[in-house]
CSV table of C-alpha atoms in Angstrom, one decimal:
chain,number,residue,atom,x,y,z
A,23,UNK,CA,7.5,9.4,-17.3
A,24,UNK,CA,10.1,12.4,-16.8
A,25,UNK,CA,12.6,11.8,-14.5
A,26,UNK,CA,13.0,14.5,-12.7
A,27,UNK,CA,8.4,13.3,-11.6
A,28,UNK,CA,10.0,10.1,-10.8
A,29,UNK,CA,12.7,11.7,-8.3
A,30,UNK,CA,10.0,14.2,-7.0
A,31,UNK,CA,7.4,11.4,-7.2
A,32,UNK,CA,10.6,9.3,-4.5
A,33,UNK,CA,10.9,11.7,-2.4
A,34,UNK,CA,7.8,12.6,-1.7
A,35,UNK,CA,6.7,8.6,-0.8
A,36,UNK,CA,10.0,8.7,1.1
A,37,UNK,CA,8.5,11.3,3.3
A,38,UNK,CA,5.2,9.4,3.7
A,39,UNK,CA,3.2,12.4,1.8
A,40,UNK,CA,0.3,11.3,0.1
A,41,UNK,CA,0.9,11.8,-4.3
A,42,UNK,CA,-1.3,12.1,-7.0
A,43,UNK,CA,0.1,11.1,-10.7
A,44,UNK,CA,-1.0,12.7,-13.2
A,45,UNK,CA,-0.8,11.9,-17.0
A,46,UNK,CA,-3.4,13.7,-20.2
A,47,UNK,CA,-3.3,10.5,-22.6
A,48,UNK,CA,-2.6,11.5,-25.7
A,49,UNK,CA,-1.4,15.1,-24.9
A,50,UNK,CA,1.2,13.7,-22.7
A,51,UNK,CA,0.7,16.1,-20.3
A,52,UNK,CA,2.8,15.2,-16.8
A,53,UNK,CA,2.2,16.7,-13.4
A,54,UNK,CA,2.2,15.9,-10.1
A,55,UNK,CA,0.5,17.3,-7.2
A,56,UNK,CA,1.5,17.3,-3.4
A,57,UNK,CA,0.5,18.6,-0.3
A,58,UNK,CA,2.6,21.2,-1.1
A,59,UNK,CA,1.8,22.3,-5.0
A,60,UNK,CA,2.2,21.3,-8.5
A,61,UNK,CA,5.1,20.2,-10.6
A,62,UNK,CA,5.5,19.7,-14.1
A,63,UNK,CA,3.7,20.8,-17.1
A,64,UNK,CA,1.9,23.1,-15.5
A,65,UNK,CA,0.7,25.4,-18.4
A,66,UNK,CA,-2.8,26.0,-18.6
A,67,UNK,CA,-4.3,23.4,-16.4
A,68,UNK,CA,-8.1,23.2,-16.3
A,69,UNK,CA,-8.8,23.9,-12.5
A,70,UNK,CA,-11.6,21.3,-12.9
A,71,UNK,CA,-8.4,18.8,-13.3
A,72,UNK,CA,-6.9,20.3,-10.2
A,73,UNK,CA,-10.2,19.7,-8.2
A,74,UNK,CA,-10.3,15.9,-9.6
A,75,UNK,CA,-6.4,15.5,-8.8
A,76,UNK,CA,-7.2,16.7,-4.6
A,77,UNK,CA,-10.5,15.0,-4.7
A,78,UNK,CA,-8.4,12.0,-5.4
A,79,UNK,CA,-5.7,12.2,-3.0
A,80,UNK,CA,-7.9,10.7,-0.3
A,81,UNK,CA,-8.1,7.7,-2.3
A,82,UNK,CA,-6.4,4.9,-3.3
A,83,UNK,CA,-5.7,3.2,-6.6
A,84,UNK,CA,-6.4,5.3,-10.0
A,85,UNK,CA,-8.8,6.7,-11.6
A,86,UNK,CA,-9.7,8.4,-15.1
A,87,UNK,CA,-11.3,11.8,-16.2
A,88,UNK,CA,-12.7,13.5,-19.0
A,89,UNK,CA,-12.2,17.0,-19.0
A,90,UNK,CA,-11.9,19.7,-21.8
A,91,UNK,CA,-11.6,16.7,-24.4
A,92,UNK,CA,-8.8,15.1,-23.4
A,93,UNK,CA,-8.3,12.0,-20.8
A,94,UNK,CA,-6.3,12.1,-17.8
A,95,UNK,CA,-5.0,9.0,-16.0
A,96,UNK,CA,-5.0,10.3,-12.3
A,97,UNK,CA,-2.7,7.2,-10.6
A,98,UNK,CA,-2.7,8.3,-6.6
A,99,UNK,CA,-0.2,7.4,-4.3
A,100,UNK,CA,-1.0,7.5,-0.7
A,101,UNK,CA,0.9,6.5,2.6
A,102,UNK,CA,1.1,3.0,2.9
A,103,UNK,CA,-1.2,2.1,6.1
A,104,UNK,CA,0.6,1.1,9.6
A,105,UNK,CA,0.6,-1.8,11.7
A,106,UNK,CA,1.3,-1.2,15.2
A,107,UNK,CA,2.6,-4.4,17.3
A,108,UNK,CA,2.6,-4.2,20.8
A,109,UNK,CA,4.6,-7.7,22.2
A,110,UNK,CA,7.3,-8.9,20.5
A,111,UNK,CA,6.5,-12.4,20.3
A,112,UNK,CA,6.6,-15.6,18.3
A,113,UNK,CA,3.4,-14.5,16.7
A,114,UNK,CA,4.6,-11.2,15.6
A,115,UNK,CA,8.1,-12.9,14.2
A,116,UNK,CA,5.7,-14.3,11.6
A,117,UNK,CA,3.3,-11.6,11.2
A,118,UNK,CA,5.7,-8.9,10.4
A,119,UNK,CA,7.2,-9.9,7.2
A,120,UNK,CA,3.2,-11.2,5.7
A,121,UNK,CA,2.3,-7.3,6.7
A,122,UNK,CA,5.0,-6.6,4.9
A,123,UNK,CA,4.3,-8.5,1.5
A,124,UNK,CA,0.6,-7.5,1.8
A,125,UNK,CA,1.8,-3.1,2.1
A,126,UNK,CA,2.2,-2.6,5.2
A,127,UNK,CA,5.0,-0.7,7.5
A,128,UNK,CA,5.2,-2.1,10.3
A,129,UNK,CA,6.4,-0.4,14.0
A,130,UNK,CA,7.4,-3.5,16.6
A,131,UNK,CA,7.3,-2.2,20.4
A,132,UNK,CA,8.1,-4.3,23.2
A,133,UNK,CA,10.1,-2.3,26.4
A,134,UNK,CA,11.8,-6.3,26.9
A,135,UNK,CA,14.4,-6.1,25.6
A,136,UNK,CA,15.2,-9.7,25.8
A,137,UNK,CA,12.4,-10.4,23.3
A,138,UNK,CA,12.2,-7.5,20.7
A,139,UNK,CA,15.9,-7.7,20.5
A,140,UNK,CA,17.4,-6.9,16.1
A,141,UNK,CA,18.2,-9.9,16.6
A,142,UNK,CA,14.5,-12.2,16.8
A,143,UNK,CA,13.5,-9.3,14.5
A,144,UNK,CA,15.8,-8.6,11.7
A,145,UNK,CA,15.0,-5.3,9.7
A,146,UNK,CA,12.4,-4.5,12.1
A,147,UNK,CA,11.5,-0.6,13.1
A,148,UNK,CA,11.2,-1.5,16.5
A,149,UNK,CA,11.1,0.6,19.6
A,150,UNK,CA,11.6,-0.3,23.4
A,151,UNK,CA,9.7,2.0,24.8
A,152,UNK,CA,6.4,2.0,27.1
A,153,UNK,CA,3.7,1.9,24.9
A,154,UNK,CA,2.0,4.7,26.8
A,155,UNK,CA,5.5,6.7,26.2
A,156,UNK,CA,5.2,6.0,22.6
A,157,UNK,CA,1.7,6.0,21.5
A,158,UNK,CA,0.6,9.4,21.9
A,159,UNK,CA,3.8,10.6,19.1
A,160,UNK,CA,2.7,7.9,16.9
A,161,UNK,CA,-0.5,9.8,15.2
A,162,UNK,CA,-2.1,6.5,14.8
A,163,UNK,CA,-4.6,7.7,11.9
A,164,UNK,CA,-7.4,5.7,9.7
A,165,UNK,CA,-4.5,3.7,7.8
A,166,UNK,CA,-3.3,2.4,11.0
A,167,UNK,CA,-3.9,-0.8,12.6
A,168,UNK,CA,-3.1,-2.0,16.5
A,169,UNK,CA,-2.5,-5.2,17.8
A,170,UNK,CA,-1.2,-6.1,21.6
A,171,UNK,CA,0.0,-10.2,21.8
A,172,UNK,CA,1.8,-9.7,24.6
A,173,UNK,CA,-0.2,-11.1,26.9
A,174,UNK,CA,0.8,-9.0,29.6
A,175,UNK,CA,-1.3,-6.2,30.7
A,176,UNK,CA,1.0,-3.9,31.9
A,177,UNK,CA,2.5,-3.5,28.1
A,178,UNK,CA,-0.5,-4.4,26.5
A,179,UNK,CA,-3.6,-2.4,28.3
A,180,UNK,CA,-1.7,1.3,27.6
A,181,UNK,CA,-1.7,0.7,24.4
A,182,UNK,CA,-4.7,-0.3,24.3
A,183,UNK,CA,-6.3,2.6,25.8
A,184,UNK,CA,-4.2,4.8,23.4
A,185,UNK,CA,-5.9,2.8,20.2
A,186,UNK,CA,-9.2,3.8,21.6
A,187,UNK,CA,-8.8,7.2,21.7
A,188,UNK,CA,-7.8,6.8,18.2
A,189,UNK,CA,-8.7,6.7,14.4
A,190,UNK,CA,-7.0,3.8,14.1
A,191,UNK,CA,-9.2,1.7,11.4
A,192,UNK,CA,-8.1,-1.6,13.0
A,193,UNK,CA,-7.6,-2.9,17.1
A,194,UNK,CA,-7.3,-6.3,18.1
A,195,UNK,CA,-5.7,-7.7,21.5
A,196,UNK,CA,-4.8,-11.1,22.0
A,197,UNK,CA,-5.9,-13.3,24.5
A,198,UNK,CA,-8.8,-15.9,25.8
A,199,UNK,CA,-12.7,-15.1,25.8
A,200,UNK,CA,-12.1,-15.0,29.6
A,201,UNK,CA,-8.6,-13.1,29.4
A,202,UNK,CA,-10.7,-10.5,27.0
A,203,UNK,CA,-13.4,-9.9,29.5
A,204,UNK,CA,-11.7,-8.8,32.3
A,205,UNK,CA,-10.0,-6.7,30.0
A,206,UNK,CA,-13.1,-5.4,29.0
A,207,UNK,CA,-13.7,-4.6,32.6
A,208,UNK,CA,-10.3,-2.8,33.8
A,209,UNK,CA,-10.7,-0.3,30.7
A,210,UNK,CA,-14.1,0.6,31.3
A,211,UNK,CA,-13.0,1.5,34.6
A,212,UNK,CA,-10.9,4.1,32.5
A,213,UNK,CA,-14.6,5.7,31.0
A,214,UNK,CA,-14.6,3.8,27.6
A,215,UNK,CA,-18.4,3.0,26.3
A,216,UNK,CA,-19.5,-0.4,25.2
A,217,UNK,CA,-19.7,0.9,21.8
A,218,UNK,CA,-16.0,2.2,22.1
A,219,UNK,CA,-14.6,-1.3,23.5
A,220,UNK,CA,-16.4,-2.5,20.8
A,221,UNK,CA,-13.7,-2.0,18.3
A,222,UNK,CA,-11.5,-4.3,20.3
A,223,UNK,CA,-11.5,-7.4,18.0
A,224,UNK,CA,-10.8,-10.0,21.1
A,225,UNK,CA,-10.4,-12.5,20.7
A,226,UNK,CA,-8.2,-11.6,17.6
A,227,UNK,CA,-8.9,-12.7,14.7
A,228,UNK,CA,-10.6,-14.6,12.4
A,229,UNK,CA,-11.8,-17.5,13.2
A,230,UNK,CA,-9.6,-20.1,10.9
A,231,UNK,CA,-8.6,-23.4,13.4
A,232,UNK,CA,-5.2,-22.3,13.2
A,233,UNK,CA,-3.2,-23.1,16.3
A,234,UNK,CA,0.5,-22.4,14.8
A,235,UNK,CA,1.5,-19.1,15.4
A,236,UNK,CA,2.1,-18.4,11.8
A,237,UNK,CA,-1.3,-19.6,11.4
A,238,UNK,CA,-2.7,-16.5,14.0
A,239,UNK,CA,-0.6,-14.8,13.0
A,240,UNK,CA,-3.2,-15.7,9.0
A,241,UNK,CA,-5.8,-15.3,11.0
A,242,UNK,CA,-4.7,-11.5,12.2
A,243,UNK,CA,-3.6,-10.2,9.3
A,244,UNK,CA,-6.9,-11.4,7.2
A,245,UNK,CA,-8.9,-9.8,10.0
A,246,UNK,CA,-6.8,-6.2,9.5
A,247,UNK,CA,-7.6,-6.4,5.6
A,248,UNK,CA,-11.1,-7.3,5.7
A,249,UNK,CA,-11.9,-4.4,8.7
A,250,UNK,CA,-9.8,-1.8,6.4
A,251,UNK,CA,-12.2,-2.9,3.5
A,252,UNK,CA,-14.9,-2.8,5.1
A,253,UNK,CA,-16.3,-6.8,4.8
A,254,UNK,CA,-18.0,-8.4,8.1
A,255,UNK,CA,-17.3,-11.7,8.6
B,24,UNK,CA,12.8,-2.6,1.2
B,25,UNK,CA,13.5,-5.5,-0.7
B,26,UNK,CA,12.2,-9.0,0.0
B,27,UNK,CA,13.9,-11.9,-0.8
B,28,UNK,CA,11.2,-13.6,-3.0
B,29,UNK,CA,8.8,-10.7,-3.4
B,30,UNK,CA,7.4,-10.2,-6.6
B,31,UNK,CA,4.1,-8.6,-6.5
B,32,UNK,CA,5.6,-5.3,-5.3
B,33,UNK,CA,3.4,-2.6,-4.6
B,34,UNK,CA,2.9,0.1,-7.2
B,35,UNK,CA,5.5,2.4,-4.4
B,36,UNK,CA,7.6,0.3,-3.8
B,37,UNK,CA,7.6,-0.1,-7.8
B,38,UNK,CA,8.2,3.6,-9.3
B,39,UNK,CA,11.2,3.7,-6.7
B,40,UNK,CA,12.7,0.5,-8.2
B,41,UNK,CA,11.9,1.9,-12.0
B,42,UNK,CA,14.1,5.3,-10.7
B,43,UNK,CA,16.8,3.2,-9.3
B,44,UNK,CA,17.1,1.4,-12.4
B,45,UNK,CA,17.7,4.1,-14.3
B,46,UNK,CA,19.9,6.2,-11.8
B,47,UNK,CA,21.3,2.5,-12.6
B,48,UNK,CA,21.8,3.3,-16.8
B,49,UNK,CA,19.7,1.0,-17.3
B,50,UNK,CA,16.6,2.2,-19.6
B,51,UNK,CA,13.2,1.4,-18.3
B,52,UNK,CA,9.7,1.7,-19.3
B,53,UNK,CA,6.8,1.9,-17.1
B,54,UNK,CA,3.4,0.2,-17.5
B,55,UNK,CA,0.5,1.5,-16.1
B,56,UNK,CA,-3.5,-0.1,-16.1
B,57,UNK,CA,-5.6,2.9,-17.4
B,58,UNK,CA,-9.2,1.2,-16.3
B,59,UNK,CA,-10.3,-1.8,-16.1
B,60,UNK,CA,-13.9,-3.3,-17.3
B,61,UNK,CA,-15.2,-6.2,-16.2
B,62,UNK,CA,-13.5,-9.2,-14.0
B,63,UNK,CA,-9.7,-8.0,-13.8
B,64,UNK,CA,-7.0,-9.4,-12.0
B,65,UNK,CA,-5.5,-6.5,-10.9
B,66,UNK,CA,-7.1,-2.6,-10.6
B,67,UNK,CA,-6.0,0.9,-12.4
B,68,UNK,CA,-3.0,2.2,-10.7
B,69,UNK,CA,-1.2,-1.0,-10.4
B,70,UNK,CA,2.5,-0.5,-12.4
B,71,UNK,CA,5.2,-3.3,-14.1
B,72,UNK,CA,8.3,-1.5,-14.7
B,73,UNK,CA,10.6,-3.5,-17.2
B,74,UNK,CA,14.1,-2.6,-18.6
B,75,UNK,CA,15.8,-3.3,-21.1
B,76,UNK,CA,18.1,-5.8,-20.0
B,77,UNK,CA,14.7,-7.8,-20.1
B,78,UNK,CA,14.4,-8.3,-16.3
B,79,UNK,CA,10.7,-6.6,-15.0
B,80,UNK,CA,8.9,-6.5,-11.5
B,81,UNK,CA,5.0,-5.6,-10.5
B,82,UNK,CA,2.3,-7.0,-12.5
B,83,UNK,CA,-1.4,-5.7,-14.6
B,84,UNK,CA,-2.7,-9.4,-14.6
B,85,UNK,CA,-3.0,-12.3,-13.4
B,86,UNK,CA,0.1,-12.6,-16.2
B,87,UNK,CA,-1.8,-13.3,-19.0
B,88,UNK,CA,-0.5,-10.2,-21.0
B,89,UNK,CA,2.0,-9.4,-19.0
B,90,UNK,CA,4.8,-11.6,-21.9
B,91,UNK,CA,3.0,-8.6,-24.2
B,92,UNK,CA,3.3,-5.5,-22.4
B,93,UNK,CA,7.0,-7.0,-21.8
B,94,UNK,CA,7.3,-6.6,-25.6
B,95,UNK,CA,5.5,-3.9,-26.6
B,96,UNK,CA,7.4,-1.8,-23.6
B,97,UNK,CA,10.7,-3.4,-25.2
B,98,UNK,CA,9.3,-1.1,-28.6
B,99,UNK,CA,8.7,1.9,-26.4
B,100,UNK,CA,12.1,1.9,-24.8
B,101,UNK,CA,14.1,2.1,-28.3
B,102,UNK,CA,11.5,4.5,-30.3
B,103,UNK,CA,11.1,6.9,-26.6
B,104,UNK,CA,7.1,6.7,-27.8
B,105,UNK,CA,4.9,5.6,-25.1
B,106,UNK,CA,1.7,3.0,-26.2
B,107,UNK,CA,-1.8,2.3,-24.7
B,108,UNK,CA,-2.3,-0.8,-25.5
B,109,UNK,CA,-5.4,-2.9,-24.5
B,110,UNK,CA,-6.7,-6.7,-23.7
B,111,UNK,CA,-9.7,-7.9,-23.5
B,112,UNK,CA,-11.8,-11.3,-25.1
B,113,UNK,CA,-13.5,-9.3,-27.8
B,114,UNK,CA,-9.8,-8.7,-29.0
B,115,UNK,CA,-8.8,-11.3,-32.1
B,116,UNK,CA,-5.3,-11.4,-30.1
B,117,UNK,CA,-7.1,-12.5,-27.4
B,118,UNK,CA,-7.1,-16.0,-27.9
B,119,UNK,CA,-3.9,-16.0,-27.8
B,120,UNK,CA,-2.8,-12.8,-24.4
B,121,UNK,CA,-6.3,-11.7,-23.8
B,122,UNK,CA,-7.6,-12.3,-20.3
B,123,UNK,CA,-8.8,-15.5,-19.0
B,124,UNK,CA,-11.4,-14.3,-16.9
B,125,UNK,CA,-13.1,-12.3,-19.2
B,126,UNK,CA,-12.3,-9.1,-18.6
B,127,UNK,CA,-10.9,-5.5,-20.5
B,128,UNK,CA,-8.0,-3.5,-19.5
B,129,UNK,CA,-6.2,-1.6,-21.1
B,130,UNK,CA,-2.4,-0.3,-20.5
B,131,UNK,CA,-0.3,3.0,-21.0
B,132,UNK,CA,3.5,1.7,-21.4
B,133,UNK,CA,5.8,5.0,-20.9
B,134,UNK,CA,9.1,5.4,-21.4
B,135,UNK,CA,11.3,6.7,-18.4
B,136,UNK,CA,13.1,9.2,-19.5
């Protein structure tokens, strides 16, 4: 691969842009396509190839296509999925490194600075804002999961309301069945329908039986992954 | 971001690593799973980055064919020409370097200029 293609790819990735890297498997043609344009060996590119590349931008992974007797590899580099965690609690300390290994870009939110400190959460993107203030600016999209762990309704519920109004693919709330029922009642008073409230996984996590913070973190991450790929229990 | 002990990096981190290694003066090859048939452990688009000093990161299989891919990568780094590798149970070599899962994979190994 040409060095300039690699540089452009890495630069686009740093800006969280989705990119398709295209290789002609016998011609050696190299193209990079992002939202801004097409770069590389751009002379005489078949229209159909550009069309297929634009379609591919919406997916993950890689596909091969055959156009005009040439086989092309389209490798898609989409923006990483995001995990927004509200509540800088013990479970979050276990969950954050696991989520990172699984490829998630993690943001931790907790207005309680004693909880959300860089000593307790090294190398973590931390916000000490209140969720109601910061959540609207996070553009929660269909590649974002939101979970609330603080056990404090003042912190958790504004975050849940923001998540319910977004396209987040997963919303989970820590708390017992009893507390979750009360929480749903309060959220319903804000005008959310039962169908909308059913988007919240509560009590959070797959039922694995574990009790330690690390075990609960695994059950949460497992449920997020299951939800991302549209699988049921 | 780099984390100690994590070897199964995301392809996105792997292209970044390929660039880092290249910028630090190493010669580098990039292996990419082009297509898979049947059961195979890593999907199309998975990457393995190989440097001329023998270091590598990522994966293109469950570990079954990486050795052979790294060997081919050294050739690619030496002669600057990309190679297309195929592995599967129908291959004679499969008994040594095939996929235990019975799948078939095609892997592109290209030099990073």
